[in-house]
Tab-separated table of C-alpha atoms in Angstrom:
chain	number	residue	atom	x	y	z
A	1148	MET	CA	-12.758	17.631	-11.726
A	1149	THR	CA	-13.804	17.431	-8.057
A	1150	THR	CA	-14.882	20.813	-6.618
A	1151	LEU	CA	-13.487	22.084	-3.454
A	1152	ALA	CA	-16.129	24.008	-1.398
A	1153	GLY	CA	-14.854	26.578	1.190
A	1154	ALA	CA	-14.386	30.276	2.239
A	1155	ALA	CA	-12.252	32.769	0.334
A	1156	LEU	CA	-8.605	31.837	0.488
A	1157	PRO	CA	-5.667	33.915	1.483
A	1158	THR	CA	-3.272	34.990	-0.988
A	1159	LEU	CA	-0.690	32.103	-1.230
A	1160	PRO	CA	2.107	31.350	-1.509
A	1161	SER	CA	3.248	33.918	0.991
A	1162	THR	CA	6.912	34.749	1.971
A	1163	LEU	CA	8.098	34.056	5.597
A	1164	PRO	CA	9.809	37.322	6.676
A	1165	GLY	CA	13.183	37.379	8.521
A	1166	THR	CA	14.772	34.612	6.735
A	1167	ALA	CA	18.320	34.350	5.181
A	1168	ALA	CA	17.206	32.143	2.153
A	1169	PRO	CA	13.715	32.603	0.747
A	1170	VAL	CA	10.879	30.652	2.563
A	1171	ARG	CA	7.627	30.705	0.503
A	1172	MET	CA	4.459	29.209	2.259
A	1173	TRP	CA	1.385	27.436	1.061
A	1174	LEU	CA	-0.109	27.787	4.445
A	1175	PRO	CA	-0.937	31.255	6.329
A	1176	GLU	CA	1.699	32.154	8.785
A	1177	GLN	CA	-0.903	32.689	11.598
A	1178	GLU	CA	-1.984	28.925	10.852
A	1179	THR	CA	1.711	27.470	11.496
A	1180	GLU	CA	2.876	26.286	14.714
A	1181	PRO	CA	5.387	29.088	16.187
A	1182	ALA	CA	7.936	26.197	16.843
A	1183	ALA	CA	7.559	25.210	13.160
A	1184	LEU	CA	8.216	28.687	11.935
A	1185	ASP	CA	11.420	28.861	14.015
A	1186	GLN	CA	12.303	25.536	12.556
A	1187	LEU	CA	11.727	26.882	9.084
A	1188	ARG	CA	14.091	29.951	9.940
A	1189	ASN	CA	16.864	27.780	11.139
A	1190	ILE	CA	16.948	25.758	8.044
A	1191	ALA	CA	16.651	28.882	5.835
A	1192	SER	CA	19.784	30.061	7.916
A	1193	LEU	CA	22.021	27.471	6.411
A	1194	PRO	CA	24.727	28.756	4.107
A	1195	TRP	CA	24.001	25.833	1.539
A	1196	VAL	CA	20.358	26.545	1.389
A	1197	HIS	CA	19.007	27.957	-1.857
A	1198	GLY	CA	15.358	28.122	-0.806
A	1199	VAL	CA	12.598	26.477	1.006
A	1200	ARG	CA	8.973	25.771	0.072
A	1201	VAL	CA	6.454	25.086	2.712
A	1202	MET	CA	3.368	22.723	2.000
A	1203	PRO	CA	-0.008	23.476	3.765
A	1204	ASP	CA	0.439	20.424	5.753
A	1205	CYS	CA	3.380	21.438	7.527
A	1206	HIS	CA	4.127	20.852	11.206
A	1207	LEU	CA	7.009	20.538	13.601
A	1208	GLY	CA	9.685	17.676	12.880
A	1209	LYS	CA	13.037	16.692	14.048
A	1210	GLY	CA	15.586	18.856	12.696
A	1211	ALA	CA	13.482	19.766	9.546
A	1212	THR	CA	9.855	20.667	9.230
A	1213	VAL	CA	7.429	17.870	8.014
A	1214	GLY	CA	5.902	19.345	4.824
A	1215	SER	CA	9.152	21.057	3.504
A	1216	VAL	CA	11.122	21.036	0.419
A	1217	ILE	CA	14.476	22.335	0.746
A	1218	ALA	CA	16.976	22.928	-2.374
A	1219	MET	CA	20.784	22.995	-1.330
A	1220	ARG	CA	23.754	23.990	-3.260
A	1221	GLY	CA	26.434	21.306	-2.856
A	1222	ALA	CA	25.083	19.876	0.352
A	1223	VAL	CA	22.430	17.529	1.667
A	1224	SER	CA	21.000	17.276	5.516
A	1225	PRO	CA	19.802	13.777	6.227
A	1226	ALA	CA	17.137	15.252	8.674
A	1227	ALA	CA	15.627	17.004	5.649
A	1228	VAL	CA	14.558	13.510	4.386
A	1229	GLY	CA	14.014	12.210	7.908
A	1230	VAL	CA	14.197	8.612	9.234
A	1231	ASP	CA	11.463	6.885	7.338
A	1232	ILE	CA	13.252	7.217	3.906
A	1233	GLY	CA	11.345	6.650	1.010
A	1234	CYS	CA	7.955	6.680	2.902
A	1235	GLY	CA	5.089	7.151	0.468
A	1236	VAL	CA	1.640	6.072	-0.867
A	1237	ALA	CA	0.210	3.728	-3.350
A	1238	ALA	CA	-3.271	3.253	-4.743
A	1239	VAL	CA	-5.057	1.270	-7.494
A	1240	ARG	CA	-8.677	1.533	-8.599
A	1241	THR	CA	-10.887	-1.369	-8.643
A	1242	ASP	CA	-14.065	-1.903	-10.952
A	1243	LEU	CA	-16.166	-2.592	-7.753
A	1244	VAL	CA	-18.718	0.110	-6.739
A	1245	GLU	CA	-19.927	0.937	-3.418
A	1246	GLU	CA	-22.958	-1.554	-3.778
A	1247	ASP	CA	-20.645	-4.347	-4.026
A	1248	LEU	CA	-19.180	-4.082	-0.589
A	1249	GLU	CA	-20.096	-6.563	1.888
A	1250	ASP	CA	-18.809	-8.452	4.880
A	1251	LEU	CA	-16.060	-5.840	5.408
A	1252	GLY	CA	-15.146	-7.369	8.771
A	1253	ALA	CA	-14.167	-10.538	7.001
A	1254	LEU	CA	-12.086	-8.526	4.495
A	1255	ARG	CA	-10.458	-6.492	7.181
A	1256	SER	CA	-9.231	-9.804	8.799
A	1257	ALA	CA	-8.009	-11.188	5.741
A	1258	ILE	CA	-5.949	-8.218	4.852
A	1259	GLU	CA	-4.259	-8.219	8.253
A	1260	GLN	CA	-3.661	-11.931	7.557
A	1261	ALA	CA	-1.895	-11.136	4.242
A	1262	ILE	CA	0.073	-8.001	5.211
A	1263	PRO	CA	1.734	-7.738	8.600
A	1264	VAL	CA	1.395	-4.641	10.678
A	1265	GLY	CA	3.014	-2.643	13.515
A	1266	PHE	CA	5.937	-4.248	14.776
A	1267	HIS	CA	5.176	-7.746	12.815
A	1268	GLU	CA	6.924	-9.131	9.634
A	1269	HIS	CA	6.632	-12.107	7.545
A	1270	SER	CA	7.604	-15.468	8.760
A	1271	ALA	CA	9.998	-15.615	6.091
A	1272	PRO	CA	10.661	-13.284	3.059
A	1273	VAL	CA	7.827	-13.309	0.637
A	1274	PRO	CA	8.318	-16.260	-1.685
A	1275	ALA	CA	9.526	-15.984	-5.274
A	1276	GLY	CA	6.495	-17.655	-6.494
A	1277	THR	CA	4.155	-15.360	-4.762
A	1278	LEU	CA	6.227	-12.287	-6.000
A	1279	THR	CA	5.747	-13.605	-9.582
A	1280	ARG	CA	2.048	-14.359	-8.934
A	1281	ILE	CA	1.007	-10.804	-7.917
A	1282	GLY	CA	3.282	-9.256	-10.493
A	1283	ALA	CA	6.062	-7.814	-8.111
A	1284	ARG	CA	8.770	-5.933	-9.700
A	1285	ALA	CA	11.515	-7.751	-11.378
A	1286	GLY	CA	15.373	-7.627	-10.218
A	1287	LEU	CA	14.894	-8.322	-6.577
A	1288	ASP	CA	18.007	-10.523	-6.288
A	1289	ARG	CA	20.183	-7.604	-7.917
A	1290	PHE	CA	18.541	-5.012	-5.557
A	1291	TRP	CA	19.513	-7.109	-2.518
A	1292	GLU	CA	23.109	-7.221	-3.677
A	1293	GLY	CA	23.098	-3.381	-2.804
A	1294	PHE	CA	22.767	-4.326	0.877
A	1295	ALA	CA	26.338	-5.119	1.341
A	1296	ALA	CA	27.135	-1.392	0.596
A	1297	LEU	CA	25.091	-0.187	3.546
A	1298	PRO	CA	26.759	0.786	6.706
A	1299	GLU	CA	28.579	-1.831	8.848
A	1300	LYS	CA	26.265	-1.095	11.772
A	1301	VAL	CA	23.257	-2.467	9.762
A	1302	GLN	CA	24.865	-5.635	8.230
A	1303	ASP	CA	23.318	-8.091	10.768
A	1304	ARG	CA	19.809	-6.506	9.800
A	1305	GLU	CA	19.473	-8.214	6.362
A	1306	GLY	CA	17.285	-11.080	7.491
A	1307	LYS	CA	14.959	-8.753	9.247
A	1308	ALA	CA	14.841	-6.336	6.274
A	1309	ARG	CA	13.920	-9.111	3.900
A	1310	ARG	CA	11.068	-10.324	6.168
A	1311	GLN	CA	9.965	-6.898	6.646
A	1312	LEU	CA	9.717	-6.192	2.812
A	1313	GLY	CA	5.972	-6.210	1.970
A	1314	THR	CA	5.011	-5.038	5.559
A	1315	MET	CA	3.138	-1.830	6.549
A	1316	GLY	CA	4.718	-0.766	9.919
A	1317	GLY	CA	2.633	1.211	12.490
A	1318	GLY	CA	1.945	5.112	13.167
A	1319	ASN	CA	0.130	6.755	10.417
A	1320	HIS	CA	0.762	4.100	8.186
A	1321	PHE	CA	-2.281	2.276	6.635
A	1322	ALA	CA	-4.049	0.067	3.952
A	1323	GLU	CA	-7.660	1.262	3.009
A	1324	LEU	CA	-10.617	0.530	0.950
A	1325	CYS	CA	-12.226	3.903	-0.048
A	1326	VAL	CA	-15.122	5.088	-2.220
A	1327	ASP	CA	-14.827	7.615	-5.067
A	1328	SER	CA	-17.317	10.402	-4.098
A	1329	ARG	CA	-18.253	10.962	-7.813
A	1330	ASP	CA	-18.750	7.688	-9.380
A	1331	ARG	CA	-18.799	5.351	-6.152
A	1332	ARG	CA	-15.951	3.247	-7.474
A	1333	VAL	CA	-13.822	1.274	-5.000
A	1334	TRP	CA	-10.318	2.082	-4.483
A	1335	ILE	CA	-7.241	0.315	-2.555
A	1336	THR	CA	-4.881	2.927	-0.890
A	1337	LEU	CA	-1.546	2.507	0.939
A	1338	HIS	CA	0.753	4.292	3.134
A	1339	SER	CA	3.975	2.847	4.149
A	1340	GLY	CA	7.813	3.448	4.377
A	1341	SER	CA	11.139	1.516	4.617
A	1342	ARG	CA	10.469	-0.020	7.959
A	1343	ASN	CA	13.288	-0.538	10.456
A	1344	ILE	CA	16.180	-0.720	8.021
A	1345	GLY	CA	15.588	2.762	6.578
A	1346	LYS	CA	15.317	4.130	10.174
A	1347	GLU	CA	18.662	2.745	11.013
A	1348	VAL	CA	20.201	3.782	7.863
A	1349	ALA	CA	18.998	7.318	8.276
A	1350	GLU	CA	20.151	7.417	12.023
A	1351	VAL	CA	23.686	6.098	11.201
A	1352	HIS	CA	23.969	9.042	8.683
A	1353	ILE	CA	22.488	11.701	10.956
A	1354	ALA	CA	24.919	10.737	13.654
A	1355	ALA	CA	27.800	10.805	11.243
A	1356	ALA	CA	26.800	14.256	9.906
A	1357	ARG	CA	26.434	15.774	13.540
A	1358	GLY	CA	29.901	14.778	14.297
A	1359	LEU	CA	31.557	16.903	11.137
A	1360	GLU	CA	33.304	20.028	12.161
A	1361	HIS	CA	31.688	22.308	9.609
A	1362	ASN	CA	28.330	21.510	11.489
A	1363	GLN	CA	29.523	22.265	15.103
A	1364	ALA	CA	28.279	25.926	14.959
A	1365	LEU	CA	24.643	25.186	13.511
A	1366	PRO	CA	21.740	26.762	15.121
A	1367	ASP	CA	20.219	23.097	15.264
A	1368	ARG	CA	22.739	20.267	15.064
A	1369	ASP	CA	19.962	18.017	13.944
A	1370	LEU	CA	20.299	19.949	10.596
A	1371	ALA	CA	23.722	18.688	9.966
A	1372	VAL	CA	24.849	18.431	6.483
A	1373	PHE	CA	27.177	16.274	4.216
A	1374	LEU	CA	29.203	18.588	1.685
A	1375	ALA	CA	29.352	17.597	-2.017
A	1376	ASP	CA	32.210	15.412	-3.274
A	1377	THR	CA	33.145	13.898	0.207
A	1378	PRO	CA	32.719	10.442	1.169
A	1379	GLY	CA	30.158	11.185	3.577
A	1380	MET	CA	27.629	12.632	1.106
A	1381	ASP	CA	28.594	9.918	-1.548
A	1382	ALA	CA	27.760	7.282	0.989
A	1383	TYR	CA	24.604	8.748	2.181
A	1384	VAL	CA	23.128	9.523	-1.395
A	1385	ARG	CA	23.983	5.810	-2.218
A	1386	ASP	CA	22.262	4.411	0.801
A	1387	VAL	CA	19.291	6.769	0.818
A	1388	HIS	CA	18.669	5.659	-2.955
A	1389	TRP	CA	18.687	2.030	-1.705
A	1390	ALA	CA	16.018	2.740	1.217
A	1391	GLN	CA	14.050	4.663	-1.339
A	1392	GLU	CA	13.897	1.657	-3.657
A	1393	TYR	CA	13.076	-0.710	-0.578
A	1394	ALA	CA	10.118	1.336	0.297
A	1395	SER	CA	8.816	1.711	-3.308
A	1396	ARG	CA	9.259	-2.176	-4.009
A	1397	SER	CA	7.577	-3.034	-0.483
A	1398	ARG	CA	4.522	-0.818	-1.340
A	1399	ALA	CA	4.264	-2.625	-4.705
A	1400	ILE	CA	4.424	-6.092	-2.900
A	1401	MET	CA	1.648	-4.935	-0.629
A	1402	ILE	CA	-0.563	-3.501	-3.288
A	1403	GLY	CA	-0.214	-6.885	-5.076
A	1404	LEU	CA	-1.123	-8.632	-2.001
A	1405	LEU	CA	-4.043	-6.401	-1.276
A	1406	ARG	CA	-5.231	-6.960	-4.884
A	1407	GLU	CA	-5.119	-10.607	-4.479
A	1408	THR	CA	-6.937	-10.471	-1.052
A	1409	VAL	CA	-9.655	-8.221	-2.480
A	1410	ALA	CA	-10.141	-10.587	-5.687
A	1411	ALA	CA	-10.279	-13.626	-3.267
A	1412	HIS	CA	-12.962	-11.949	-1.309
A	1413	TRP	CA	-15.129	-11.291	-4.173
A	1414	SER	CA	-14.242	-14.351	-6.255
A	1415	ALA	CA	-15.815	-16.341	-3.266
A	1416	ARG	CA	-18.955	-14.438	-4.139
A	1417	GLY	CA	-18.928	-14.966	-7.823
A	1418	ARG	CA	-17.397	-11.665	-8.896
A	1419	GLU	CA	-14.327	-11.151	-10.568
A	1420	VAL	CA	-12.344	-7.735	-10.028
A	1421	GLY	CA	-10.577	-5.662	-12.372
A	1422	PHE	CA	-7.647	-3.099	-11.524
A	1423	ASP	CA	-6.531	0.017	-12.928
A	1424	MET	CA	-4.957	3.544	-12.562
A	1425	PRO	CA	-1.870	2.657	-10.296
A	1426	VAL	CA	-0.156	5.194	-8.140
A	1427	ASN	CA	3.143	4.710	-6.151
A	1428	CYS	CA	5.118	7.686	-5.130
A	1429	HIS	CA	7.687	8.888	-2.219
A	1430	HIS	CA	7.117	11.828	-0.112
A	1431	ASN	CA	10.238	11.548	2.171
A	1432	TYR	CA	13.255	11.426	-0.338
A	1433	VAL	CA	16.233	13.203	-2.111
A	1434	SER	CA	16.722	13.736	-5.649
A	1435	ILE	CA	18.896	16.012	-7.920
A	1436	GLU	CA	16.743	18.615	-9.823
A	1437	GLU	CA	17.091	21.807	-11.763
A	1438	ILE	CA	15.994	24.676	-9.442
A	1439	ASP	CA	16.257	28.285	-10.880
A	1440	GLY	CA	18.457	26.984	-13.802
A	1441	ALA	CA	20.993	25.028	-11.565
A	1442	ASP	CA	21.199	21.568	-10.433
A	1443	MET	CA	20.537	21.341	-6.743
A	1444	VAL	CA	20.077	18.706	-4.134
A	1445	VAL	CA	16.399	18.729	-3.366
A	1446	THR	CA	14.894	17.039	-0.270
A	1447	ARG	CA	11.225	16.520	0.326
A	1448	LYS	CA	10.226	15.539	3.888
A	1449	GLY	CA	6.467	15.028	3.929
A	1450	ALA	CA	5.964	16.501	0.159
A	1451	ILE	CA	5.284	14.876	-3.151
A	1452	SER	CA	6.699	15.941	-6.562
A	1453	THR	CA	4.455	17.132	-9.193
A	1454	ARG	CA	7.175	17.649	-11.714
A	1455	GLU	CA	6.046	14.879	-14.100
A	1456	GLY	CA	2.197	15.945	-13.805
A	1457	GLY	CA	1.089	12.552	-12.933
A	1458	LEU	CA	-1.306	11.092	-10.424
A	1459	ALA	CA	-0.664	11.024	-6.622
A	1460	LEU	CA	-2.478	10.280	-3.520
A	1461	ILE	CA	-2.925	13.002	-0.666
A	1462	PRO	CA	-4.164	11.092	2.507
A	1463	GLY	CA	-6.065	12.762	5.242
A	1464	SER	CA	-7.268	10.501	8.129
A	1465	MET	CA	-9.427	7.434	8.945
A	1466	GLY	CA	-12.524	9.689	8.983
A	1467	VAL	CA	-11.819	11.876	6.011
A	1468	GLY	CA	-10.120	9.560	3.432
A	1469	SER	CA	-7.805	10.775	0.653
A	1470	TYR	CA	-7.577	12.698	-2.532
A	1471	ILE	CA	-6.347	11.340	-5.964
A	1472	VAL	CA	-4.723	14.529	-7.410
A	1473	ARG	CA	-2.915	15.267	-10.635
A	1474	GLY	CA	0.389	17.406	-10.187
A	1475	LEU	CA	0.329	20.698	-12.072
A	1476	ALA	CA	4.081	20.924	-12.201
A	1477	ASN	CA	4.125	24.379	-10.750
A	1478	PRO	CA	7.767	25.622	-11.426
A	1479	ASP	CA	8.121	26.864	-7.863
A	1480	PHE	CA	10.034	23.680	-6.886
A	1481	CYS	CA	7.338	21.339	-8.547
A	1482	SER	CA	5.935	20.019	-5.087
A	1483	ALA	CA	2.741	19.586	-3.065
A	1484	SER	CA	1.681	18.206	0.321
A	1485	HIS	CA	1.790	14.750	1.462
A	1486	GLY	CA	-1.275	14.506	3.298
A	1487	ALA	CA	-3.516	16.578	5.738
A	1488	GLY	CA	-0.539	17.033	8.366
A	1489	ARG	CA	-1.028	16.525	12.068
A	1490	ARG	CA	-2.558	19.459	14.262
A	1491	MET	CA	-1.414	17.910	17.311
A	1492	SER	CA	1.020	15.617	18.641
A	1493	ARG	CA	0.382	11.846	19.240
A	1494	THR	CA	0.753	12.364	22.994
A	1495	ALA	CA	-1.511	15.255	22.990
A	1496	ALA	CA	-4.239	13.390	21.062
A	1497	LYS	CA	-4.006	10.598	23.553
A	1498	LYS	CA	-4.525	13.039	26.560
A	1499	ALA	CA	-7.503	14.717	24.640
A	1500	TYR	CA	-9.555	12.130	23.295
A	1501	THR	CA	-11.135	8.913	24.571
A	1502	ARG	CA	-12.091	5.478	22.836
A	1503	ALA	CA	-15.654	6.676	22.762
A	1504	ASP	CA	-14.462	9.881	20.660
A	1505	LEU	CA	-12.601	7.446	18.434
A	1506	VAL	CA	-15.869	5.386	17.820
A	1507	ALA	CA	-17.965	8.391	17.123
A	1508	GLN	CA	-15.387	9.778	14.647
A	1509	THR	CA	-15.024	6.596	12.701
A	1510	GLU	CA	-18.809	5.706	12.678
A	1511	GLY	CA	-19.678	3.545	9.593
A	1512	ILE	CA	-15.857	2.795	8.987
A	1513	GLU	CA	-14.720	-0.775	9.476
A	1514	CYS	CA	-11.421	-0.321	11.597
A	1515	ARG	CA	-9.928	-0.671	14.774
A	1516	LYS	CA	-11.524	1.235	17.476
A	1517	ASP	CA	-9.398	0.596	20.463
A	1518	ARG	CA	-7.032	2.797	22.495
A	1519	GLY	CA	-4.023	1.692	20.585
A	1520	VAL	CA	-5.025	3.936	17.755
A	1521	ILE	CA	-6.286	6.913	19.486
A	1522	ASP	CA	-3.273	8.897	18.447
A	1523	GLU	CA	-4.487	8.384	14.992
A	1524	ILE	CA	-8.128	9.825	15.701
A	1525	PRO	CA	-9.356	11.973	12.661
A	1526	ALA	CA	-9.519	15.010	15.027
A	1527	ALA	CA	-5.598	14.940	15.498
A	1528	TYR	CA	-5.247	15.900	11.769
A	1529	LYS	CA	-5.809	19.078	9.814
A	1530	ASP	CA	-8.697	19.432	7.580
A	1531	LEU	CA	-7.768	17.739	4.387
A	1532	HIS	CA	-10.170	19.836	2.205
A	1533	ALA	CA	-8.589	22.980	3.430
A	1534	VAL	CA	-5.020	21.767	2.770
A	1535	LEU	CA	-6.255	21.007	-0.773
A	1536	ARG	CA	-7.615	24.341	-1.264
A	1537	TYR	CA	-4.388	26.192	-0.202
A	1538	GLN	CA	-2.532	24.220	-2.804
A	1539	SER	CA	-4.954	24.708	-5.937
A	1540	ASP	CA	-1.908	26.025	-7.924
A	1541	LEU	CA	0.128	22.907	-7.262
A	1542	VAL	CA	-2.384	20.154	-7.658
A	1543	GLU	CA	-5.691	19.503	-9.391
A	1544	PRO	CA	-8.001	17.233	-7.243
A	1545	VAL	CA	-9.397	14.289	-9.608
A	1546	ALA	CA	-11.147	12.239	-7.037
A	1547	HIS	CA	-12.199	12.584	-3.117
A	1548	LEU	CA	-11.927	8.990	-1.780
A	1549	GLN	CA	-13.901	8.335	1.519
A	1550	THR	CA	-12.628	5.588	3.668
A	1551	VAL	CA	-14.756	2.662	4.332
A	1552	LEU	CA	-12.158	0.153	5.750
A	1553	CYS	CA	-9.017	0.993	7.241
A	1554	VAL	CA	-6.175	-1.482	8.426
A	1555	LYS	CA	-3.459	0.153	10.879
A	1556	GLY	CA	-0.754	-1.254	12.882
């Protein structure tokens, strides 16, 4: 097990005072943005909320705090999932070791050719032959049949959604090659979501919820909810599950394309590559779970489930890499952080840092070093190692993966 060095930890979780429903935090209150604390109090004031759990990467979000796990009785708030429905991570270990790494500039170019990033998309949906070759999940045709049930407003987006399946997007989404700090094995890691279709589905439902009569007196209308056994909630749950599957399938396709690209890179050098230990999990999603002996609607916005005790990936930044962790199934909502979390907004990061700062902070890493990704500079993120120390009762670190190559949109 990886040892996490650091100073003595505060006693966590702590309870946020002055809330209607209990809010338990795996981050010291004094290290949390005042605006995020206000937002957590607003969430806890909703009459349907049973409890809130706050992960150590939490920061201000729209409506609901990023890094929050919310259990509700008979209701769901679309903002508590967010607009990137099904956003999550994937990873796979290779049998390469650090000494095998060479010509990473050419490999980065090959990855960027294989996987569209930013606003780009495939010129046509990934062909069935390619999906078979890379071992993509079966049942894609049946999955697409579900598109017809999505809101009418998005029905003309199907072509775009098909072309964006298996594409990365921008912002903090990435594909990386990383080196395990223990045995120097090379991993492929990925962070992506449901692209434009997930965003549009979410926005349709958030707008619909805001207009409902029972939401008019809320402290923050962005927290508007659908109530159980109503057409609005039924439609949202159906659509959010479709978008979650879209995101999961998209990650699986990209991992397949990444494996193929990495394998081709080393095959040209006479080296066959093996892969194992696959990971693929959401961190923006909704599920029905038993909480304190009752079935409740649980939303995770920037949090992973540890209920099954399996492997997950918790990313940091281009400069720090990620952790492979094993969930400890802590019965207190069975959750953990989804990453390091931002310590400053994108706008603030662009004002505070220069391209020279980005170059210095990503020294030795094959990645973009232009002004277009300054908002993703490592200093804009919290200390990933501290984030892991704060949640030692939630996850067990298995490996620290140091980034050596990063592709961003």
